[in-house]
Amino acid sequence: MRVISDIISIRTAIKNLLSDNKSVGLVPTMGALHEGHLSLVKESVKTNDYTVATIFVNPLQFNNPEDLDNYPVSIDDDLRLLEAYGCNLIFVPSKEVMYKVNPVTSISLGYLEETMEGKHRPGHFQGVALVVLKLFNILNPTVAYFGQKDLQQYRIIEKMVQDISLDIQLRMIPTVREDSGLAMSSRNRRLTDRSRKTAAEIYRALALTSDAIKHRDSIEVSLGKALDHISNHPDIQIEYLELVKLEDLMPVKSLSESDQLALCFAGYVDNIRLIDNLIIDLKE
Ligand code: AMP
C-alpha cells in the first residue's frame, strides 16, 4: 500500500494503474475510520482491480469551526486498517495541497442544497461538491463509493455526475450500525457511554415510524411515533425529521406518491450533531 500526499504523484500512480485498463474504486473519507467506512472499502476491493482511499478533513464543508476543531483524527490507525482491508493507494493531502489558494468555484445544487442538511448547514454541500469533484478530477476513478448514511450527499453527487456527464459510476452502500442500532459515525467517538445509549434511541424512533408507514398508518401518525419516542429522551434535540421521496428527496404528502421513501433525521446528543436515515420500500 502506498501513501501519497501530493497531487502530481497520486495522478501519476493512478495513470500507471489505469494504463492496463484496470478498474479503480475510490473511497473518499475524512478519516477516523470505522466499520461503516470499511464496508465501502470492502465493496471496492471486492469489485475493482485497485482501491484508492482518501483521507482529508475538508475545511470547506464545516459550517461550524468548532465542529472542525473537534473532528477526530486517527491517521495511524486509519492507515493500518486500510492496509488490512486491501487498499492499494491512499491519498492524504494537506489543506495546503488541496487549496493552495482559496477556491472561488462553486457548483449550484438547487433544491438539494436547500432542504434538510442544506438548510441547517449553510455552505456544507458547496464544500462537499467542490472537494468530491476535485478528488474525482485528480483521481479519475472508475467507480466511487459513498454511504447511505449521508443520503443527501449521495443524491447531490449523483446529480452533479449526471449534470456534467462525468464518466464515473457511483455506488451507495447501506448504513453500518452498532449492535444498538446507532449508525456508525466518526463523531460517535465523542459520545460518552451514557450519550451513546441515548443516541441509539434515534434509530428506535426511526424504526417506529418506518414500521407505521409500512402498516400504512397516515404520515402524520407515523411521524408522531418517532417524535413521541424522542420526546421521552430529552437529551436528544431534534433538528429535523422528514419523510421524503428516495429518488429526489422531495417531501412526501401522501403515501400514494412513491413506493420508495426515505425517513431522514438530524439532531444533537450532548452537543454532538448526528444524522441518520432509513429507506422505506412500500413494495416489500
Ligand atoms: P466521512 O468520513 O464521514 O466523510 O464518510 C466517508 C464515507 O463513509 C461517506 O460516503 C459516508 O457516507 C460513509 N459512511 C459514514 N458512516 C457510514 C456508515 N455507518 N455506514 C456506511 N457508510 C458510512
Short mmCIF file of C-alpha atoms and ligand atoms in Angstrom, two decimals:
data_model
loop_
_atom_site.label_atom_id
_atom_site.label_comp_id
_atom_site.label_asym_id
_atom_site.label_seq_id
_atom_site.Cartn_x
_atom_site.Cartn_y
_atom_site.Cartn_z
CA MET A 1 0.00 0.00 0.00
CA ARG A 2 1.37 3.42 -0.97
CA VAL A 3 0.52 6.57 0.95
CA ILE A 4 0.78 9.70 -1.18
CA SER A 5 0.13 13.30 -0.23
CA ASP A 6 0.76 15.36 -3.36
CA ILE A 7 -1.39 15.74 -6.44
CA ILE A 8 1.23 15.08 -9.14
CA SER A 9 2.40 11.80 -7.54
CA ILE A 10 -1.12 10.41 -6.99
CA ARG A 11 -2.10 11.33 -10.57
CA THR A 12 0.94 9.50 -11.93
CA ALA A 13 0.35 6.47 -9.70
CA ILE A 14 -3.26 6.16 -10.87
CA LYS A 15 -2.43 6.73 -14.52
CA ASN A 16 0.02 3.84 -14.25
CA LEU A 17 -2.67 1.61 -12.75
CA LEU A 18 -5.24 2.57 -15.38
CA SER A 19 -2.87 2.11 -18.30
CA ASP A 20 -3.63 -1.60 -18.49
CA ASN A 21 -7.39 -0.96 -18.46
CA LYS A 22 -7.88 -1.90 -14.83
CA SER A 23 -10.71 -0.56 -12.74
CA VAL A 24 -10.05 1.79 -9.84
CA GLY A 25 -12.52 2.10 -6.96
CA LEU A 26 -12.44 5.29 -4.90
CA VAL A 27 -13.48 5.62 -1.26
CA PRO A 28 -13.35 9.25 -0.11
CA THR A 29 -13.29 9.73 3.68
CA MET A 30 -12.43 12.24 6.36
CA GLY A 31 -10.60 9.56 8.37
CA ALA A 32 -11.32 8.41 11.95
CA LEU A 33 -12.35 5.23 10.21
CA HIS A 34 -14.94 2.76 11.49
CA GLU A 35 -16.74 -0.24 10.06
CA GLY A 36 -19.04 1.97 8.01
CA HIS A 37 -16.10 3.33 6.03
CA LEU A 38 -14.57 -0.12 5.86
CA SER A 39 -17.72 -1.60 4.31
CA LEU A 40 -17.19 0.81 1.40
CA VAL A 41 -13.55 -0.28 1.14
CA LYS A 42 -14.55 -3.95 1.27
CA GLU A 43 -17.03 -3.48 -1.58
CA SER A 44 -14.48 -1.64 -3.68
CA VAL A 45 -11.73 -4.22 -3.09
CA LYS A 46 -14.17 -6.99 -4.00
CA THR A 47 -15.25 -5.34 -7.25
CA ASN A 48 -12.21 -3.48 -8.59
CA ASP A 49 -8.65 -4.24 -9.58
CA TYR A 50 -7.40 -1.43 -7.35
CA THR A 51 -8.82 0.59 -4.48
CA VAL A 52 -7.82 4.14 -3.61
CA ALA A 53 -8.97 5.69 -0.34
CA THR A 54 -8.62 9.35 0.53
CA ILE A 55 -8.33 10.87 3.98
CA PHE A 56 -8.94 14.59 4.03
CA VAL A 57 -10.85 16.59 6.63
CA ASN A 58 -12.24 19.14 4.20
CA PRO A 59 -12.45 22.52 5.94
CA LEU A 60 -14.81 23.89 3.26
CA GLN A 61 -17.65 21.61 4.34
CA PHE A 62 -17.60 22.61 8.02
CA ASN A 63 -20.04 25.42 8.55
CA ASN A 64 -19.21 25.32 12.28
CA PRO A 65 -15.49 25.97 13.11
CA GLU A 66 -15.83 24.21 16.48
CA ASP A 67 -17.01 21.06 14.71
CA LEU A 68 -13.88 21.19 12.51
CA ASP A 69 -11.59 21.73 15.52
CA ASN A 70 -13.17 18.79 17.36
CA TYR A 71 -13.24 16.42 14.39
CA PRO A 72 -11.46 13.19 15.45
CA VAL A 73 -8.14 12.32 13.80
CA SER A 74 -6.51 8.87 13.95
CA ILE A 75 -4.28 8.65 10.91
CA ASP A 76 -2.01 5.79 12.09
CA ASP A 77 -4.94 3.53 12.95
CA ASP A 78 -6.66 4.53 9.68
CA LEU A 79 -3.66 3.55 7.56
CA ARG A 80 -3.30 0.25 9.38
CA LEU A 81 -6.99 -0.56 8.76
CA LEU A 82 -6.88 0.45 5.10
CA GLU A 83 -3.85 -1.76 4.55
CA ALA A 84 -5.51 -4.70 6.33
CA TYR A 85 -8.63 -4.28 4.15
CA GLY A 86 -6.60 -4.39 0.95
CA CYS A 87 -6.39 -0.76 -0.20
CA ASN A 88 -3.67 -0.14 -2.76
CA LEU A 89 -3.24 3.63 -2.61
CA ILE A 90 -4.06 6.21 0.00
CA PHE A 91 -4.24 9.90 -0.83
CA VAL A 92 -3.71 12.02 2.29
CA PRO A 93 -3.31 15.61 1.11
CA SER A 94 -2.82 18.58 3.45
CA LYS A 95 -5.13 21.57 3.31
CA GLU A 96 -2.34 23.47 1.52
CA VAL A 97 -2.10 20.80 -1.16
CA MET A 98 -5.85 20.78 -1.78
CA TYR A 99 -6.42 24.53 -1.54
CA LYS A 100 -3.16 26.29 -2.34
CA VAL A 101 -5.23 29.40 -2.93
CA ASN A 102 -8.76 29.95 -1.65
CA PRO A 103 -11.14 28.36 -4.15
CA VAL A 104 -13.90 30.54 -5.59
CA THR A 105 -15.55 27.97 -7.85
CA SER A 106 -18.99 26.93 -6.69
CA ILE A 107 -21.50 24.47 -8.02
CA SER A 108 -25.15 25.37 -7.88
CA LEU A 109 -27.04 22.42 -6.40
CA GLY A 110 -30.60 23.74 -6.48
CA TYR A 111 -33.26 22.20 -4.27
CA LEU A 112 -30.90 19.54 -2.91
CA GLU A 113 -28.87 22.12 -1.02
CA GLU A 114 -31.91 23.97 0.27
CA THR A 115 -33.53 21.10 2.16
CA MET A 116 -32.63 19.14 5.32
CA GLU A 117 -28.80 19.17 5.72
CA GLY A 118 -28.52 22.03 3.22
CA LYS A 119 -30.99 24.16 5.14
CA HIS A 120 -29.36 23.53 8.52
CA ARG A 121 -25.71 23.60 7.43
CA PRO A 122 -25.35 26.56 5.08
CA GLY A 123 -22.43 26.12 2.68
CA HIS A 124 -21.86 22.49 3.69
CA PHE A 125 -22.79 20.93 0.36
CA GLN A 126 -20.87 23.58 -1.59
CA GLY A 127 -17.80 22.33 0.25
CA VAL A 128 -18.72 18.69 -0.31
CA ALA A 129 -19.42 19.14 -4.03
CA LEU A 130 -16.18 21.02 -4.63
CA VAL A 131 -13.97 18.54 -2.79
CA VAL A 132 -15.63 15.49 -4.37
CA LEU A 133 -15.37 16.98 -7.85
CA LYS A 134 -11.74 17.86 -7.18
CA LEU A 135 -11.00 14.32 -5.96
CA PHE A 136 -12.78 12.85 -8.99
CA ASN A 137 -10.72 15.08 -11.24
CA ILE A 138 -7.41 14.24 -9.57
CA LEU A 139 -8.04 10.51 -9.15
CA ASN A 140 -10.16 9.66 -12.19
CA PRO A 141 -11.77 6.57 -10.59
CA THR A 142 -13.88 4.02 -12.43
CA VAL A 143 -16.32 3.71 -9.52
CA ALA A 144 -16.76 5.80 -6.36
CA TYR A 145 -18.30 4.50 -3.15
CA PHE A 146 -20.43 6.51 -0.71
CA GLY A 147 -22.57 5.61 2.30
CA GLN A 148 -26.35 5.70 2.58
CA LYS A 149 -25.73 7.31 5.98
CA ASP A 150 -25.18 10.55 4.02
CA LEU A 151 -28.07 10.04 1.64
CA GLN A 152 -28.45 13.70 0.71
CA GLN A 153 -24.72 13.91 -0.04
CA TYR A 154 -25.09 10.88 -2.31
CA ARG A 155 -28.01 12.44 -4.19
CA ILE A 156 -26.05 15.67 -4.69
CA ILE A 157 -23.01 13.83 -6.05
CA GLU A 158 -25.22 11.70 -8.26
CA LYS A 159 -26.89 14.80 -9.74
CA MET A 160 -23.55 16.53 -10.24
CA VAL A 161 -22.11 13.48 -12.04
CA GLN A 162 -25.19 13.30 -14.24
CA ASP A 163 -25.38 17.03 -14.96
CA ILE A 164 -21.78 17.32 -16.13
CA SER A 165 -21.60 13.80 -17.66
CA LEU A 166 -18.69 12.58 -15.57
CA ASP A 167 -17.60 9.12 -16.63
CA ILE A 168 -17.70 7.72 -13.09
CA GLN A 169 -20.04 5.09 -11.69
CA LEU A 170 -21.43 5.63 -8.21
CA ARG A 171 -22.39 3.08 -5.59
CA MET A 172 -24.34 3.69 -2.41
CA ILE A 173 -23.53 1.24 0.41
CA PRO A 174 -26.07 0.58 3.23
CA THR A 175 -25.52 2.16 6.64
CA VAL A 176 -23.49 0.06 9.06
CA ARG A 177 -24.85 0.20 12.62
CA GLU A 178 -23.66 -0.67 16.10
CA ASP A 179 -25.49 -3.58 17.77
CA SER A 180 -27.68 -0.97 19.46
CA GLY A 181 -28.82 0.30 16.06
CA LEU A 182 -26.82 3.54 16.33
CA ALA A 183 -25.48 4.45 12.88
CA MET A 184 -21.68 4.32 12.98
CA SER A 185 -20.10 7.74 12.66
CA SER A 186 -16.68 9.24 13.37
CA ARG A 187 -18.49 11.72 15.62
CA ASN A 188 -19.70 8.83 17.85
CA ARG A 189 -16.17 8.76 19.31
CA ARG A 190 -17.06 11.97 21.11
CA LEU A 191 -20.12 10.43 22.81
CA THR A 192 -19.88 9.31 26.43
CA ASP A 193 -21.19 5.81 27.27
CA ARG A 194 -24.38 7.41 28.51
CA SER A 195 -24.94 9.63 25.48
CA ARG A 196 -24.13 6.71 23.17
CA LYS A 197 -27.03 4.82 24.74
CA THR A 198 -29.28 7.83 24.30
CA ALA A 199 -28.16 8.22 20.68
CA ALA A 200 -29.28 4.64 19.93
CA GLU A 201 -32.84 5.80 20.65
CA ILE A 202 -32.71 7.77 17.40
CA TYR A 203 -32.66 4.52 15.45
CA ARG A 204 -35.50 3.11 17.57
CA ALA A 205 -37.56 6.22 16.88
CA LEU A 206 -36.94 5.98 13.12
CA ALA A 207 -37.82 2.27 13.16
CA LEU A 208 -41.15 3.02 14.87
CA THR A 209 -42.10 5.47 12.14
CA SER A 210 -40.85 3.19 9.40
CA ASP A 211 -42.95 0.29 10.74
CA ALA A 212 -46.02 2.53 10.99
CA ILE A 213 -45.61 3.69 7.39
CA LYS A 214 -45.22 0.10 6.20
CA HIS A 215 -48.51 -0.64 8.00
CA ARG A 216 -49.98 2.27 6.00
CA ASP A 217 -50.66 4.47 9.00
CA SER A 218 -51.01 8.10 7.92
CA ILE A 219 -47.82 10.13 7.52
CA GLU A 220 -48.82 12.36 10.40
CA VAL A 221 -49.49 9.43 12.76
CA SER A 222 -46.30 7.68 11.63
CA LEU A 223 -44.04 10.70 12.14
CA GLY A 224 -45.74 11.23 15.50
CA LYS A 225 -44.40 7.84 16.67
CA ALA A 226 -40.76 8.92 16.23
CA LEU A 227 -41.44 12.36 17.68
CA ASP A 228 -43.14 10.84 20.75
CA HIS A 229 -40.27 8.41 21.27
CA ILE A 230 -37.70 11.20 21.03
CA SER A 231 -39.68 13.41 23.39
CA ASN A 232 -39.26 10.66 26.02
CA HIS A 233 -35.49 11.24 25.73
CA PRO A 234 -34.96 14.92 26.44
CA ASP A 235 -31.20 14.58 25.86
CA ILE A 236 -31.95 14.31 22.15
CA GLN A 237 -32.54 17.68 20.47
CA ILE A 238 -34.19 17.17 17.15
CA GLU A 239 -33.28 19.43 14.24
CA TYR A 240 -35.47 17.84 11.58
CA LEU A 241 -37.37 14.66 10.85
CA GLU A 242 -38.60 14.41 7.28
CA LEU A 243 -40.24 11.83 5.10
CA VAL A 244 -39.10 12.32 1.52
CA LYS A 245 -39.03 10.52 -1.81
CA LEU A 246 -35.90 8.39 -2.04
CA GLU A 247 -35.32 9.41 -5.63
CA ASP A 248 -35.17 13.19 -5.32
CA LEU A 249 -35.60 13.91 -1.58
CA MET A 250 -38.76 15.94 -2.22
CA PRO A 251 -41.21 15.93 0.73
CA VAL A 252 -43.97 13.34 0.59
CA LYS A 253 -47.51 14.45 1.29
CA SER A 254 -49.23 11.14 0.59
CA LEU A 255 -48.05 7.52 0.55
CA SER A 256 -49.53 7.11 -2.92
CA GLU A 257 -46.84 9.46 -4.32
CA SER A 258 -44.00 6.94 -4.28
CA ASP A 259 -43.11 3.41 -3.16
CA GLN A 260 -39.56 4.32 -2.27
CA LEU A 261 -39.23 6.70 0.64
CA ALA A 262 -36.52 7.89 3.00
CA LEU A 263 -37.02 8.93 6.59
CA CYS A 264 -34.30 11.42 7.45
CA PHE A 265 -33.25 12.71 10.86
CA ALA A 266 -30.76 15.20 12.25
CA GLY A 267 -30.30 16.23 15.84
CA TYR A 268 -27.96 16.66 18.75
CA VAL A 269 -27.00 14.45 21.67
CA ASP A 270 -24.61 16.11 24.14
CA ASN A 271 -23.97 18.88 21.63
CA ILE A 272 -22.79 16.35 19.04
CA ARG A 273 -24.65 16.51 15.77
CA LEU A 274 -25.87 13.16 14.49
CA ILE A 275 -27.74 12.22 11.32
CA ASP A 276 -29.45 9.02 10.30
CA ASN A 277 -31.99 7.78 7.79
CA LEU A 278 -33.98 4.70 6.88
CA ILE A 279 -35.05 3.73 3.40
CA ILE A 280 -38.66 2.57 3.33
CA ASP A 281 -39.71 0.34 0.46
CA LEU A 282 -43.51 0.11 0.36
CA LYS A 283 -43.39 -2.76 -2.12
CA GLU A 284 -41.56 -5.07 0.28
P1 AMP B 1 -16.93 10.63 6.26
O1 AMP B 1 -15.56 10.20 6.67
O2 AMP B 1 -17.87 10.84 7.40
O3 AMP B 1 -16.91 11.76 5.26
O4 AMP B 1 -17.54 9.39 5.48
C1 AMP B 1 -16.90 8.85 4.35
C2 AMP B 1 -17.86 7.93 3.65
O5 AMP B 1 -18.25 6.87 4.52
C3 AMP B 1 -19.16 8.64 3.23
O6 AMP B 1 -19.53 8.19 1.93
C4 AMP B 1 -20.12 8.20 4.28
O7 AMP B 1 -21.47 8.21 3.83
C5 AMP B 1 -19.66 6.78 4.56
N1 AMP B 1 -20.13 6.35 5.87
C6 AMP B 1 -20.02 7.02 7.04
N2 AMP B 1 -20.63 6.33 8.04
C7 AMP B 1 -21.13 5.21 7.49
C8 AMP B 1 -21.88 4.09 7.99
N3 AMP B 1 -22.24 4.00 9.27
N4 AMP B 1 -22.24 3.11 7.13
C9 AMP B 1 -21.89 3.20 5.81
N5 AMP B 1 -21.19 4.23 5.28
C10 AMP B 1 -20.81 5.22 6.10
#
